GROMACS .gro file of C-alpha atoms in nm:
model
  154
    1UNK     CA    1  13.517  11.643  -7.992
    2UNK     CA    2  13.347  11.405  -8.233
    3UNK     CA    3  13.392  11.296  -8.592
    4UNK     CA    4  13.140  11.084  -8.780
    5UNK     CA    5  12.948  11.102  -9.105
    6UNK     CA    6  12.620  11.293  -9.088
    7UNK     CA    7  12.320  11.062  -9.076
    8UNK     CA    8  11.940  11.081  -9.070
    9UNK     CA    9  11.830  11.076  -8.709
   10UNK     CA   10  11.449  11.108  -8.719
   11UNK     CA   11  11.144  11.276  -8.876
   12UNK     CA   12  11.229  11.164  -9.225
   13UNK     CA   13  10.933  11.309  -9.413
   14UNK     CA   14  11.053  11.189  -9.746
   15UNK     CA   15  11.258  10.873  -9.733
   16UNK     CA   16  11.318  10.917 -10.106
   17UNK     CA   17  11.648  10.788 -10.233
   18UNK     CA   18  11.712  10.899 -10.589
   19UNK     CA   19  11.978  10.770 -10.825
   20UNK     CA   20  12.198  11.032 -10.989
   21UNK     CA   21  12.499  11.042 -11.218
   22UNK     CA   22  12.807  11.151 -11.023
   23UNK     CA   23  13.039  11.417 -11.159
   24UNK     CA   24  13.350  11.227 -11.281
   25UNK     CA   25  13.580  11.508 -11.160
   26UNK     CA   26  13.409  11.640 -10.845
   27UNK     CA   27  13.410  11.315 -10.645
   28UNK     CA   28  13.237  11.241 -10.315
   29UNK     CA   29  13.211  10.957 -10.064
   30UNK     CA   30  12.932  10.809  -9.854
   31UNK     CA   31  12.812  11.065  -9.600
   32UNK     CA   32  12.907  11.372  -9.802
   33UNK     CA   33  12.661  11.653  -9.855
   34UNK     CA   34  12.588  11.682 -10.226
   35UNK     CA   35  12.397  11.908 -10.465
   36UNK     CA   36  12.250  11.860 -10.811
   37UNK     CA   37  12.422  12.068 -11.079
   38UNK     CA   38  12.142  12.155 -11.323
   39UNK     CA   39  12.389  12.273 -11.590
   40UNK     CA   40  12.562  11.933 -11.615
   41UNK     CA   41  12.296  11.696 -11.469
   42UNK     CA   42  12.559  11.560 -11.228
   43UNK     CA   43  12.543  11.520 -10.853
   44UNK     CA   44  12.842  11.701 -10.701
   45UNK     CA   45  13.014  11.740 -10.367
   46UNK     CA   46  12.893  12.053 -10.187
   47UNK     CA   47  13.148  12.328 -10.142
   48UNK     CA   48  13.288  12.419  -9.802
   49UNK     CA   49  13.001  12.664  -9.750
   50UNK     CA   50  12.710  12.501  -9.936
   51UNK     CA   51  12.426  12.726 -10.049
   52UNK     CA   52  12.229  12.427 -10.180
   53UNK     CA   53  12.217  12.079 -10.031
   54UNK     CA   54  12.028  11.810 -10.222
   55UNK     CA   55  12.103  11.526  -9.984
   56UNK     CA   56  12.351  11.288  -9.831
   57UNK     CA   57  12.547  11.047 -10.051
   58UNK     CA   58  12.464  10.684  -9.977
   59UNK     CA   59  12.769  10.562 -10.167
   60UNK     CA   60  13.099  10.676 -10.312
   61UNK     CA   61  13.085  10.845 -10.652
   62UNK     CA   62  13.324  10.579 -10.783
   63UNK     CA   63  13.080  10.298 -10.698
   64UNK     CA   64  12.875  10.322 -11.014
   65UNK     CA   65  12.809   9.947 -11.007
   66UNK     CA   66  12.583   9.985 -10.700
   67UNK     CA   67  12.280  10.029 -10.923
   68UNK     CA   68  12.189   9.879 -11.260
   69UNK     CA   69  12.175  10.232 -11.405
   70UNK     CA   70  12.534  10.308 -11.304
   71UNK     CA   71  12.417  10.592 -11.083
   72UNK     CA   72  12.477  10.669 -10.715
   73UNK     CA   73  12.200  10.662 -10.451
   74UNK     CA   74  12.141  10.997 -10.281
   75UNK     CA   75  11.901  11.037  -9.988
   76UNK     CA   76  11.719  11.361 -10.061
   77UNK     CA   77  11.686  11.612  -9.778
   78UNK     CA   78  11.366  11.785  -9.674
   79UNK     CA   79  11.368  12.084  -9.441
   80UNK     CA   80  11.205  11.896  -9.153
   81UNK     CA   81  11.439  11.595  -9.167
   82UNK     CA   82  11.663  11.578  -8.862
   83UNK     CA   83  12.027  11.505  -8.930
   84UNK     CA   84  12.291  11.416  -8.671
   85UNK     CA   85  12.616  11.610  -8.707
   86UNK     CA   86  12.943  11.598  -8.512
   87UNK     CA   87  13.107  11.914  -8.383
   88UNK     CA   88  13.424  12.034  -8.215
   89UNK     CA   89  13.202  12.214  -7.964
   90UNK     CA   90  13.014  12.023  -7.696
   91UNK     CA   91  12.636  12.040  -7.726
   92UNK     CA   92  12.445  12.257  -7.482
   93UNK     CA   93  12.066  12.314  -7.479
   94UNK     CA   94  12.137  12.689  -7.501
   95UNK     CA   95  12.206  12.635  -7.875
   96UNK     CA   96  11.855  12.499  -7.950
   97UNK     CA   97  11.686  12.728  -8.200
   98UNK     CA   98  12.013  12.878  -8.327
   99UNK     CA   99  12.099  12.880  -8.697
  100UNK     CA  100  12.464  12.779  -8.734
  101UNK     CA  101  12.723  12.698  -8.999
  102UNK     CA  102  12.828  12.362  -9.140
  103UNK     CA  103  13.189  12.294  -9.235
  104UNK     CA  104  13.351  12.035  -9.461
  105UNK     CA  105  13.631  11.852  -9.279
  106UNK     CA  106  13.735  11.559  -9.498
  107UNK     CA  107  13.589  11.278  -9.706
  108UNK     CA  108  13.240  11.216  -9.569
  109UNK     CA  109  13.294  11.425  -9.255
  110UNK     CA  110  13.097  11.748  -9.210
  111UNK     CA  111  13.079  11.927  -8.876
  112UNK     CA  112  12.848  12.179  -8.723
  113UNK     CA  113  13.037  12.500  -8.646
  114UNK     CA  114  12.906  12.730  -8.374
  115UNK     CA  115  12.952  13.034  -8.597
  116UNK     CA  116  12.683  13.229  -8.779
  117UNK     CA  117  12.863  13.378  -9.081
  118UNK     CA  118  12.672  13.153  -9.327
  119UNK     CA  119  12.410  12.959  -9.131
  120UNK     CA  120  12.282  12.643  -9.299
  121UNK     CA  121  12.161  12.438  -9.001
  122UNK     CA  122  11.893  12.490  -8.735
  123UNK     CA  123  11.981  12.322  -8.403
  124UNK     CA  124  11.687  12.122  -8.263
  125UNK     CA  125  11.863  11.910  -8.000
  126UNK     CA  126  12.172  11.713  -7.915
  127UNK     CA  127  12.366  11.492  -7.681
  128UNK     CA  128  12.659  11.626  -7.474
  129UNK     CA  129  12.989  11.439  -7.498
  130UNK     CA  130  12.964  11.330  -7.134
  131UNK     CA  131  12.649  11.133  -7.220
  132UNK     CA  132  12.776  10.960  -7.534
  133UNK     CA  133  13.079  10.737  -7.575
  134UNK     CA  134  13.140  10.867  -7.930
  135UNK     CA  135  13.138  11.234  -7.833
  136UNK     CA  136  12.886  11.510  -7.883
  137UNK     CA  137  12.597  11.477  -8.130
  138UNK     CA  138  12.403  11.774  -8.265
  139UNK     CA  139  12.055  11.720  -8.413
  140UNK     CA  140  11.986  11.973  -8.688
  141UNK     CA  141  11.756  12.059  -8.972
  142UNK     CA  142  11.893  12.206  -9.291
  143UNK     CA  143  11.740  12.550  -9.339
  144UNK     CA  144  11.461  12.533  -9.600
  145UNK     CA  145  11.631  12.793  -9.820
  146UNK     CA  146  11.929  12.555  -9.853
  147UNK     CA  147  11.735  12.232  -9.925
  148UNK     CA  148  11.760  12.197 -10.300
  149UNK     CA  149  11.472  11.949 -10.345
  150UNK     CA  150  11.235  12.086 -10.080
  151UNK     CA  151  10.959  12.286 -10.245
  152UNK     CA  152  10.802  12.388  -9.913
  153UNK     CA  153  10.841  12.760  -9.846
  154UNK     CA  154  10.923  12.838  -9.488
   0.00000   0.00000   0.00000
């Protein structure tokens, strides 16, 4: 129904954008969900079913000239940040409060999936496709257990 890159919608508690070295092999693009690999000190593209999400890439991993340090800006997620996600399912208020899955589609595109096999997102609102020219929008929070840089226990 809709396809766009996830973006910060509101309630950004920590507007911190950190600069990280991208993994030269595991590349990502702007809008991708990424995690920090503590064994290599690289920021990497999250897997299809991410257990840890550090943030959203603000640039492509190949754009190392964006910063003087040669690193890539990453907007770090906090559990109460609200992120807009596309989905193949139209939003309905009946989903508010549900913990659902997130799925990698293609470069920079991640979609909310209305399945619960590996929930990573808490639905807090949305816009049905009939009310938005670009299709449905789901407003979600990443579950605290999956926010890599959020030290708040919840």
